[in-house]
């Protein structure tokens, strides 16, 4: 197909927090089947954007269009409740993991599948998640709060996968992880992508993110400062100076 | 004290403790999902007891049918209270919902006085419940065994819901992180309504058994049991169902046994619960099974 197949399109997005304008006129689109990354310093507005897509922010203007499967007509999802997003094929692994500490690993995963009723499918996806993260299987009866940071991150990603998303959004999955774990998480993101899931990745770790991304946006104080393919931005001197340590 | 007397007190305490426990569960569950003390909870108990009174007296239904109808009616009332008085205030400061809760409590009590009159009404006790078992010199009122057994069954059913069903999973998740729970696709409003339905059903069950034990109903009958059950929930650690059960049983035993051993204190019967409350708040503010919460009530 010659025309780009857009899964998600953000048009002129503004996000307000009682006077503070965290996102100011952002336009962004995500091609179906790609990995798109949103890179920026702390406080740039990355989470605000991703949370707006998930329906978690109230004071949002502009538009967000989404088409779940190839050929679906894009529909506005702005203003929908967060509980409906997962039913439409959008899952979010939130910043800070937000594992439910008092529920077991297995229960956390089942919660991720809450919107579904296909027992066999849920079981199959649970096995897939355990295959992706064998350490979760070993700890499936352990409480979420007893996991290490890396394991919690894996659980957060696994839980998002349990919703059977077509678009998975990951908010800073590498935050606070040891370098080896960061590598592991990025390898997993690529594996998830290979199964046909479109990925929106928010990161402060620009180098790793740009390396896996098909397309990237650089966000500075609520505005898109630069965009391009991952390779282009990795080679861009401005980006190198500001985000990749020269 | 003779062994026979002790057994009787023991079963009385277990009965009273069970009744407190069933009510306390409702406080703790609602607190878990909304961080709200539902002051109208005791009044739901009263309404449940009235429904059973009307079922048996006015309509002449059998006890079991009346009890089930009363539990369902009280459940609906609980859901209605949440819908009308708490949901619109979900985003408002916590204190607004609390004030609304107190208002609902007064409203239900006053309405009951208007509709049912303030006159206490006698409740028909089925014969088989007020007959006794006898072993040697020990007499046990069947009712005092029935209430704990019924309570155990209801608590088991509740634990099944909480730990083996999807809505139960959602309830447990909401109590820790409502936003993430929504993100997972849980329709939080429905789960909160369901929580009120379950809590109110248990309160009504308690109210019905209360009316069997102390056989009358009146519009203010829910206040004292409600207050003590609230104390039980705090003693057990508010937010914890297991804590509510333990707190309820402890309160029942302290109340009955202290009077049994020190009959001269019987005038202070209602004070024991509050003495325990003060002790727990001083020495273990989160209650016996409570976790550290950022905010206290
Ligand atoms: N709930 C909120 N209330 C008020 N201000 C907020 C809130 N969330 C984020 N902000 C502000 O919005 C800006 C963007 O935040 P955020 O989207 O979290 O950035 P990032 O994810 O890129 O670190 C920051 O200045 C932050 O302080
Ligand atoms: Mg962020």
Coordinates of C-alpha atoms and ligand atoms in Angstrom, one line a residue:
Chain A
X1 CA 0.0 0.0 0.0
X2 CA 1.3 3.4 -0.9
X3 CA -0.9 5.5 1.4
X4 CA 0.4 5.4 4.9
X5 CA -1.8 3.2 7.2
X6 CA -2.3 5.4 10.3
X7 CA -3.5 3.7 13.5
X8 CA -3.5 6.7 15.8
X9 CA -3.5 10.3 15.0
X10 CA -3.2 13.1 17.5
X11 CA -4.3 16.5 16.2
X12 CA -3.5 19.8 17.9
X13 CA -3.5 18.4 21.4
X14 CA -3.6 20.7 24.4
X15 CA -3.5 19.4 28.0
X16 CA -4.2 21.6 30.9
X17 CA -3.8 21.1 34.6
X18 CA -5.6 24.0 36.2
X19 CA -3.7 26.8 34.4
X20 CA -0.6 24.8 33.7
X21 CA -0.5 24.0 30.0
X22 CA 1.5 20.8 29.9
X23 CA 1.0 20.0 26.2
X24 CA 0.6 22.8 23.7
X25 CA -0.6 21.9 20.3
X26 CA 1.0 18.5 19.6
X27 CA 0.4 16.7 16.3
X28 CA 1.6 13.1 16.1
X29 CA 0.7 10.0 14.2
X30 CA 1.5 6.3 14.6
X31 CA 1.7 4.0 11.6
X32 CA 0.1 0.7 12.1
X33 CA 2.7 -2.0 12.9
X34 CA 5.4 0.4 13.8
X35 CA 7.3 1.3 17.0
X36 CA 7.0 5.0 17.7
X37 CA 8.8 6.7 20.5
X38 CA 8.2 9.9 22.3
X39 CA 11.4 11.2 23.9
X40 CA 11.9 14.2 26.1
X41 CA 13.3 15.4 29.4
X42 CA 11.4 15.1 32.7
X43 CA 8.4 17.3 32.7
X44 CA 8.2 17.7 28.9
X45 CA 4.7 16.4 28.7
X46 CA 5.2 12.8 27.6
X47 CA 3.0 11.2 30.2
X48 CA 0.4 13.9 29.7
X49 CA 0.1 12.8 26.0
X50 CA 0.1 9.1 26.7
X51 CA -2.4 9.5 29.5
X52 CA -4.7 11.6 27.3
X53 CA -4.8 8.8 24.8
X54 CA -5.7 6.4 27.6
X55 CA -8.6 8.7 28.7
X56 CA -7.0 9.5 32.0
X57 CA -6.8 13.3 31.5
X58 CA -9.8 15.5 31.8
X59 CA -8.9 18.9 30.4
X60 CA -7.8 17.9 26.9
X61 CA -8.6 19.7 23.6
X62 CA -7.8 18.8 20.1
X63 CA -8.6 15.4 18.7
X64 CA -7.3 11.8 18.9
X65 CA -8.3 9.4 16.1
X66 CA -7.9 5.7 16.3
X67 CA -8.5 2.8 14.0
X68 CA -8.1 -0.5 15.6
X69 CA -7.6 -2.9 12.6
X70 CA -6.4 -2.2 9.1
X71 CA -9.3 -0.7 7.1
X72 CA -11.2 0.5 10.2
X73 CA -12.5 4.0 9.8
X74 CA -10.6 6.3 12.3
X75 CA -12.8 7.3 15.2
X76 CA -12.3 9.9 17.8
X77 CA -11.5 8.4 21.1
X78 CA -11.0 11.7 23.0
X79 CA -13.3 11.9 26.0
X80 CA -13.9 8.2 26.3
X81 CA -13.5 6.6 29.7
X82 CA -10.3 4.8 30.4
X83 CA -12.1 1.6 31.1
X84 CA -13.2 1.5 27.5
X85 CA -9.8 2.0 26.0
X86 CA -8.6 -1.6 26.6
X87 CA -11.9 -2.8 25.0
X88 CA -10.9 -0.8 21.9
X89 CA -7.5 -2.3 21.7
X90 CA -5.3 0.2 23.5
X91 CA -3.4 -0.8 26.6
X92 CA -1.2 1.3 28.8
X93 CA 1.7 0.2 31.0
X94 CA 1.7 3.4 33.2
X95 CA 4.7 5.3 34.5
X96 CA 5.9 3.9 37.8
X97 CA 4.5 0.5 36.9
X98 CA 1.5 0.8 39.2
X99 CA 1.5 -2.9 40.1
X100 CA -1.2 -3.8 42.6
X101 CA 1.1 -4.7 45.5
X102 CA -1.4 -6.8 47.5
X103 CA -2.5 -8.9 44.5
X104 CA -0.5 -11.9 43.3
X105 CA 1.4 -11.8 40.0
X106 CA -1.3 -14.0 38.5
X107 CA -4.1 -11.8 39.8
X108 CA -2.4 -8.7 38.4
X109 CA -2.3 -10.4 35.0
X110 CA -5.9 -11.5 35.3
X111 CA -6.8 -7.9 36.1
X112 CA -5.2 -7.0 32.8
X113 CA -7.6 -9.3 31.1
X114 CA -10.6 -8.0 33.0
X115 CA -12.4 -6.8 29.9
X116 CA -12.2 -10.2 28.3
X117 CA -14.4 -13.3 28.8
X118 CA -12.7 -15.8 26.6
X119 CA -11.2 -18.1 29.2
X120 CA -9.2 -20.1 26.8
X121 CA -7.8 -17.0 25.2
X122 CA -6.9 -15.6 28.5
X123 CA -5.1 -18.8 29.5
X124 CA -3.2 -18.8 26.3
X125 CA -2.1 -15.2 26.6
X126 CA -1.1 -15.8 30.2
X127 CA 1.1 -18.6 29.0
X128 CA 2.5 -16.3 26.3
X129 CA 3.3 -13.7 29.0
X130 CA 5.0 -16.3 31.1
X131 CA 7.0 -17.4 28.1
X132 CA 8.1 -13.8 27.5
X133 CA 8.9 -13.3 31.2
X134 CA 9.8 -16.7 32.8
X135 CA 10.5 -15.0 36.1
X136 CA 6.9 -14.0 36.4
X137 CA 5.8 -17.6 36.1
X138 CA 8.2 -18.6 38.9
X139 CA 6.6 -15.9 41.0
X140 CA 3.0 -16.2 39.9
X141 CA 1.7 -16.8 43.5
X142 CA 3.8 -14.1 45.0
X143 CA 2.4 -10.7 45.8
X144 CA 3.1 -8.0 43.3
X145 CA 4.6 -5.8 46.0
X146 CA 7.3 -8.4 46.8
X147 CA 8.8 -8.3 43.2
X148 CA 12.0 -6.4 42.4
X149 CA 11.7 -3.2 40.2
X150 CA 12.6 -5.1 37.1
X151 CA 10.1 -7.8 37.7
X152 CA 7.4 -5.3 38.4
X153 CA 8.1 -3.6 35.1
X154 CA 7.8 -7.0 33.4
X155 CA 4.6 -7.6 35.2
X156 CA 3.3 -4.1 34.1
X157 CA 4.1 -4.9 30.5
X158 CA 2.7 -8.4 30.8
X159 CA -0.5 -7.1 32.3
X160 CA -0.9 -4.6 29.5
X161 CA -0.5 -7.5 27.0
X162 CA -3.3 -9.4 28.8
X163 CA -5.7 -6.9 27.4
X164 CA -5.0 -8.2 23.9
X165 CA -4.0 -4.7 22.6
X166 CA -3.4 -3.7 19.1
X167 CA -1.7 -0.6 20.4
X168 CA 0.5 -1.0 23.5
X169 CA 1.7 2.2 25.2
X170 CA 4.7 2.0 27.5
X171 CA 5.5 4.9 29.8
X172 CA 9.2 4.8 30.7
X173 CA 9.6 1.1 31.0
X174 CA 13.3 1.4 31.6
X175 CA 13.0 3.9 34.4
X176 CA 15.2 3.0 37.4
X177 CA 16.4 -0.3 36.0
X178 CA 19.9 -1.6 35.9
X179 CA 21.5 -1.5 32.4
X180 CA 21.3 -5.2 31.8
X181 CA 17.5 -5.1 32.6
X182 CA 17.1 -2.1 30.3
X183 CA 18.5 -4.2 27.5
X184 CA 16.2 -7.0 28.3
X185 CA 13.2 -4.8 28.4
X186 CA 14.0 -3.3 25.0
X187 CA 14.5 -6.8 23.6
X188 CA 11.1 -7.7 24.9
X189 CA 9.6 -4.6 23.3
X190 CA 10.9 -5.7 20.0
X191 CA 9.6 -9.2 20.4
X192 CA 6.1 -7.8 21.3
X193 CA 6.3 -5.7 18.2
X194 CA 7.2 -8.7 16.1
X195 CA 3.9 -10.3 17.1
X196 CA 2.1 -7.5 15.3
X197 CA 1.4 -5.1 18.1
X198 CA 1.9 -1.5 17.4
X199 CA 4.0 0.2 20.1
X200 CA 4.1 3.7 21.5
X201 CA 7.1 4.0 23.7
X202 CA 7.7 7.0 26.0
X203 CA 11.3 7.2 27.2
X204 CA 13.9 9.4 28.8
X205 CA 16.5 6.9 27.7
X206 CA 16.7 8.4 24.2
X207 CA 19.5 6.3 22.9
X208 CA 17.8 2.9 23.5
X209 CA 14.4 4.3 22.4
X210 CA 15.7 5.8 19.1
X211 CA 17.5 2.6 18.4
X212 CA 14.3 0.4 18.4
X213 CA 12.0 3.1 17.0
X214 CA 10.7 3.3 13.4
X215 CA 9.7 6.9 14.0
X216 CA 10.4 9.3 16.9
X217 CA 9.2 12.6 18.3
X218 CA 11.2 14.8 20.5
X219 CA 9.2 16.7 23.0
X220 CA 10.3 19.9 24.7
X221 CA 8.2 21.8 27.2
X222 CA 4.9 20.6 25.7
X223 CA 5.8 21.0 22.0
X224 CA 7.2 18.7 19.4
X225 CA 10.7 20.0 18.8
X226 CA 11.9 17.4 16.2
X227 CA 10.6 14.4 14.5
X228 CA 12.0 11.8 12.2
X229 CA 13.0 8.1 11.9
X230 CA 14.9 6.7 14.7
X231 CA 18.1 6.6 12.6
X232 CA 17.7 10.2 11.5
X233 CA 17.4 11.5 15.0
X234 CA 20.2 9.4 16.2
X235 CA 22.4 11.0 13.7
X236 CA 21.1 14.5 14.3
X237 CA 23.7 16.8 16.0
X238 CA 21.1 18.7 18.0
X239 CA 19.7 15.5 19.4
X240 CA 23.1 14.1 20.0
X241 CA 24.0 17.2 22.0
X242 CA 20.8 17.4 24.0
X243 CA 19.8 13.8 24.6
X244 CA 22.7 11.5 23.8
X245 CA 25.5 13.2 25.7
X246 CA 27.2 14.7 22.6
Chain B
X1 CA -19.0 -19.0 87.3
X2 CA -20.4 -22.4 86.5
X3 CA -19.5 -24.2 83.3
X4 CA -23.2 -24.1 82.2
X5 CA -23.4 -20.4 82.6
X6 CA -20.1 -20.0 80.8
X7 CA -21.4 -21.9 77.8
X8 CA -24.4 -19.8 77.6
X9 CA -22.4 -16.6 77.8
X10 CA -20.0 -18.0 75.3
X11 CA -22.8 -18.6 72.8
X12 CA -24.3 -15.2 73.5
X13 CA -21.0 -13.5 72.9
X14 CA -20.5 -15.4 69.7
X15 CA -23.9 -14.4 68.5
X16 CA -23.4 -10.8 69.3
X17 CA -19.9 -10.8 67.9
X18 CA -21.3 -12.4 64.7
X19 CA -23.9 -9.7 64.3
X20 CA -21.3 -7.0 64.8
X21 CA -19.0 -8.7 62.3
X22 CA -21.6 -8.8 59.6
X23 CA -22.2 -5.1 60.0
X24 CA -18.6 -4.2 60.3
X25 CA -17.8 -5.9 57.0
X26 CA -20.0 -3.4 55.2
X27 CA -18.2 -0.4 56.8
X28 CA -14.8 -1.9 55.9
X29 CA -15.8 -2.8 52.3
X30 CA -17.2 0.7 51.5
X31 CA -14.2 2.3 53.2
X32 CA -12.0 0.1 51.0
X33 CA -13.4 1.3 47.7
X34 CA -14.4 4.9 48.5
X35 CA -12.4 5.8 51.7
X36 CA -15.8 6.8 53.1
X37 CA -17.4 5.9 56.4
X38 CA -20.9 5.1 55.4
X39 CA -22.8 6.4 58.3
X40 CA -26.1 5.3 56.9
X41 CA -25.0 1.7 57.2
X42 CA -26.7 1.1 60.5
X43 CA -29.9 2.4 59.1
X44 CA -29.8 -0.1 56.3
X45 CA -29.8 -2.8 59.0
X46 CA -32.9 -1.2 60.5
X47 CA -34.7 -1.1 57.1
X48 CA -33.8 -4.8 56.5
X49 CA -35.3 -5.7 59.9
X50 CA -38.4 -3.7 59.1
X51 CA -38.8 -5.4 55.8
X52 CA -38.8 -8.8 57.5
X53 CA -41.3 -7.5 60.1
X54 CA -43.6 -6.5 57.3
X55 CA -43.0 -9.7 55.3
X56 CA -43.9 -11.9 58.2
X57 CA -46.6 -9.8 59.9
X58 CA -48.3 -7.8 57.2
X59 CA -48.0 -10.3 54.3
X60 CA -47.8 -13.4 56.3
X61 CA -44.9 -14.7 54.2
X62 CA -42.8 -17.5 55.7
X63 CA -39.7 -16.4 57.5
X64 CA -37.2 -17.6 54.8
X65 CA -39.1 -15.8 52.1
X66 CA -39.4 -12.6 54.1
X67 CA -35.7 -12.7 55.0
X68 CA -34.6 -13.1 51.4
X69 CA -36.9 -10.3 50.3
X70 CA -35.6 -8.1 53.1
X71 CA -32.0 -8.7 52.1
X72 CA -32.7 -7.9 48.5
X73 CA -34.7 -4.7 49.4
X74 CA -31.9 -3.5 51.7
X75 CA -29.4 -4.2 49.1
X76 CA -31.2 -2.1 46.6
X77 CA -31.5 0.7 49.2
X78 CA -27.8 0.6 49.7
X79 CA -27.2 0.9 46.0
X80 CA -29.7 3.8 45.8
X81 CA -27.9 5.6 48.7
X82 CA -24.6 5.3 46.9
X83 CA -26.1 6.5 43.6
X84 CA -27.9 9.5 45.1
X85 CA -25.8 10.6 48.0
X86 CA -22.2 9.5 47.3
X87 CA -21.6 9.2 43.6
X88 CA -22.2 12.9 42.8
X89 CA -19.7 13.7 45.4
X90 CA -17.0 11.3 44.3
X91 CA -14.7 14.1 43.2
X92 CA -15.6 16.5 46.0
X93 CA -13.6 16.9 49.1
X94 CA -13.9 13.8 51.4
X95 CA -15.7 15.8 54.1
X96 CA -18.6 16.5 51.7
X97 CA -19.3 12.8 51.3
X98 CA -19.0 12.3 55.0
X99 CA -21.6 15.1 55.7
X100 CA -23.8 13.6 53.0
X101 CA -23.5 10.2 54.8
X102 CA -24.7 11.7 58.1
X103 CA -27.6 13.4 56.3
X104 CA -28.6 10.2 54.6
X105 CA -28.6 8.5 58.0
X106 CA -30.9 11.1 59.6
X107 CA -33.1 11.0 56.5
X108 CA -33.6 7.3 56.6
X109 CA -34.3 7.3 60.4
X110 CA -36.7 10.2 60.1
X111 CA -38.4 8.6 57.1
X112 CA -38.8 5.4 59.1
X113 CA -40.4 7.3 61.9
X114 CA -42.9 8.8 59.5
X115 CA -43.6 5.7 57.6
X116 CA -43.3 3.0 60.3
X117 CA -44.1 5.3 63.3
X118 CA -41.7 5.5 66.2
X119 CA -43.5 2.7 68.0
X120 CA -41.4 -0.4 68.5
X121 CA -43.0 -3.5 67.0
X122 CA -42.6 -7.0 68.1
X123 CA -41.1 -9.6 65.8
X124 CA -42.4 -13.1 65.4
X125 CA -39.7 -15.6 66.4
X126 CA -40.0 -19.0 64.8
X127 CA -40.4 -21.6 67.4
X128 CA -37.5 -23.8 66.3
X129 CA -35.1 -21.0 66.9
X130 CA -36.1 -20.2 70.4
X131 CA -36.2 -23.8 71.5
X132 CA -33.2 -25.1 73.4
X133 CA -30.7 -27.8 73.1
X134 CA -29.8 -29.4 76.4
X135 CA -26.8 -31.4 77.4
X136 CA -26.9 -32.2 81.1
X137 CA -27.3 -28.8 82.8
X138 CA -26.1 -26.8 79.7
X139 CA -28.9 -25.1 77.9
X140 CA -28.2 -23.5 74.5
X141 CA -30.7 -21.4 72.7
X142 CA -30.8 -22.7 69.1
X143 CA -30.7 -19.1 67.9
X144 CA -27.4 -18.5 69.5
X145 CA -25.9 -21.3 67.5
X146 CA -27.8 -20.4 64.3
X147 CA -26.5 -16.9 64.2
X148 CA -22.8 -17.8 64.2
X149 CA -23.3 -20.6 61.7
X150 CA -25.3 -18.3 59.4
X151 CA -22.6 -15.7 59.8
X152 CA -19.8 -18.2 58.9
X153 CA -21.7 -19.2 55.8
X154 CA -22.2 -15.6 54.7
X155 CA -18.5 -14.7 55.4
X156 CA -17.4 -17.8 53.4
X157 CA -19.6 -16.7 50.5
X158 CA -18.2 -13.2 50.8
X159 CA -14.6 -14.5 50.8
X160 CA -15.5 -16.6 47.7
X161 CA -16.7 -13.5 45.9
X162 CA -13.7 -11.5 46.9
X163 CA -11.0 -14.1 46.1
X164 CA -12.5 -16.2 43.4
X165 CA -14.6 -14.0 41.2
X166 CA -13.9 -11.1 38.8
X167 CA -15.9 -8.5 40.7
X168 CA -14.1 -9.5 43.8
X169 CA -10.7 -9.1 42.1
X170 CA -11.9 -5.7 40.9
X171 CA -13.0 -4.7 44.5
X172 CA -9.6 -5.7 45.9
X173 CA -7.8 -3.8 43.1
X174 CA -9.9 -0.6 43.5
X175 CA -9.1 -0.4 47.2
X176 CA -5.4 0.2 46.3
X177 CA -5.4 2.0 43.0
X178 CA -8.6 3.1 41.4
X179 CA -7.0 4.7 38.4
X180 CA -5.0 1.7 37.4
X181 CA -8.0 -0.5 38.0
X182 CA -10.0 1.6 35.5
X183 CA -7.1 1.3 33.1
X184 CA -7.5 -2.4 33.2
X185 CA -11.0 -2.1 31.9
X186 CA -12.9 -2.3 35.2
X187 CA -16.1 -0.3 35.2
X188 CA -15.5 1.2 38.6
X189 CA -19.0 2.6 39.1
X190 CA -20.5 -0.8 38.8
X191 CA -18.1 -2.4 41.2
X192 CA -18.7 0.4 43.7
X193 CA -22.5 -0.2 43.4
X194 CA -21.9 -3.9 43.8
X195 CA -19.9 -3.3 46.9
X196 CA -22.8 -1.3 48.4
X197 CA -25.2 -4.1 47.4
X198 CA -23.1 -6.8 49.2
X199 CA -22.3 -4.7 52.2
X200 CA -26.0 -3.7 52.6
X201 CA -27.1 -7.3 52.2
X202 CA -24.8 -8.4 55.0
X203 CA -26.1 -5.5 57.2
X204 CA -29.7 -6.6 56.5
X205 CA -28.8 -10.2 57.3
X206 CA -27.4 -8.9 60.6
X207 CA -30.5 -6.7 61.2
X208 CA -32.8 -9.6 60.6
X209 CA -31.0 -11.8 63.0
X210 CA -30.8 -8.9 65.4
X211 CA -34.6 -8.6 65.3
X212 CA -34.9 -12.4 66.0
X213 CA -32.6 -12.2 68.9
X214 CA -34.0 -9.1 70.6
X215 CA -37.4 -9.5 69.1
X216 CA -38.5 -6.0 68.1
X217 CA -37.9 -3.4 65.5
X218 CA -37.8 0.4 65.8
X219 CA -36.5 3.2 63.7
X220 CA -33.4 3.8 65.8
X221 CA -32.4 0.2 66.3
X222 CA -29.6 0.5 63.8
X223 CA -27.7 3.3 65.5
X224 CA -26.0 1.5 68.4
X225 CA -25.2 -1.7 66.5
X226 CA -23.9 0.4 63.6
X227 CA -21.7 2.5 65.9
X228 CA -20.3 -0.6 67.6
X229 CA -19.7 -2.4 64.3
X230 CA -17.9 0.7 63.1
X231 CA -15.7 0.4 66.2
X232 CA -15.2 -3.2 65.4
X233 CA -14.1 -2.4 61.8
X234 CA -11.6 0.2 63.2
X235 CA -10.4 -2.3 65.8
X236 CA -9.9 -5.0 63.2
X237 CA -8.2 -2.5 60.8
X238 CA -10.5 -0.7 58.5
X239 CA -10.3 -1.9 54.9
X240 CA -9.7 -5.5 56.0
X241 CA -12.7 -7.9 55.8
X242 CA -10.9 -10.4 58.0
X243 CA -10.2 -7.6 60.5
X244 CA -13.8 -6.6 60.5
X245 CA -14.8 -10.2 61.4
X246 CA -12.2 -10.5 64.2
X247 CA -13.0 -7.0 65.5
X248 CA -16.7 -7.9 65.6
X249 CA -16.2 -11.1 67.5
X250 CA -13.8 -9.4 69.9
X251 CA -16.4 -6.7 70.6
X252 CA -19.1 -9.2 71.2
X253 CA -17.0 -11.2 73.6
X254 CA -15.8 -8.2 75.6
X255 CA -19.3 -6.8 75.9
X256 CA -20.9 -10.1 77.0
X257 CA -18.1 -11.4 79.1
X258 CA -17.4 -8.2 81.0
X259 CA -21.0 -8.1 82.1
X260 CA -21.0 -11.8 82.9
X261 CA -18.0 -11.5 85.1
X262 CA -18.7 -8.1 86.5
X263 CA -22.5 -7.8 86.6
X264 CA -22.2 -4.6 88.5
X265 CA -20.8 -3.0 85.3
X266 CA -23.8 -3.8 83.2
X267 CA -24.9 -0.2 83.2
X268 CA -21.7 0.6 81.3
X269 CA -22.4 -2.1 78.7
X270 CA -22.2 0.2 75.7
X271 CA -19.0 1.9 76.9
X272 CA -16.8 -1.2 76.5
X273 CA -16.7 -0.9 72.7
X274 CA -15.5 2.6 73.0
X275 CA -12.9 1.8 75.6
X276 CA -11.5 -0.7 73.2
X277 CA -11.6 1.8 70.4
X278 CA -9.5 4.2 72.4
X279 CA -7.0 1.5 73.4
X280 CA -6.6 0.4 69.8
X281 CA -6.3 3.9 68.5
X282 CA -3.6 4.6 71.1
X283 CA -1.6 1.4 70.8
X284 CA -2.2 0.3 67.2
X285 CA -3.8 3.1 65.2
X286 CA -4.2 1.0 62.1
X287 CA -6.2 -1.7 63.9
X288 CA -5.2 -5.3 64.3
X289 CA -5.0 -6.3 60.7
X290 CA -4.9 -2.8 59.1
X291 CA -2.1 -1.7 56.9
X292 CA -0.5 1.7 57.2
X293 CA -2.7 4.1 55.4
X294 CA -1.6 7.6 54.4
X295 CA -4.8 9.1 55.7
X296 CA -6.7 8.2 58.8
X297 CA -10.3 8.7 59.3
Ligands
LIG1 N1 -1.8 16.0 37.7 C1 -1.1 17.1 37.4 N2 -1.4 18.3 38.0 C2 -0.6 19.4 37.7 N3 0.4 19.4 36.9 C3 0.8 18.3 36.3 C4 0.1 17.0 36.5 N4 0.7 16.1 35.8 C5 1.7 16.6 35.2 N5 1.8 18.0 35.5 C6 2.8 18.9 35.0 O1 2.7 18.8 33.6 C7 4.0 18.9 33.0 C8 4.2 17.7 32.1 O2 4.3 16.5 33.0 P1 4.4 15.1 32.4 O3 3.4 14.9 31.3 O4 4.3 14.1 33.5 O5 5.8 15.1 31.8 P2 6.8 13.8 31.5 O6 6.0 12.6 31.5 O7 7.4 14.2 30.2 O8 7.9 13.8 32.6 C9 5.0 19.0 34.2 O9 5.3 20.3 34.3 C10 4.2 18.5 35.3 O10 4.6 19.1 36.5
LIG2 MG1 6.3 10.9 32.6

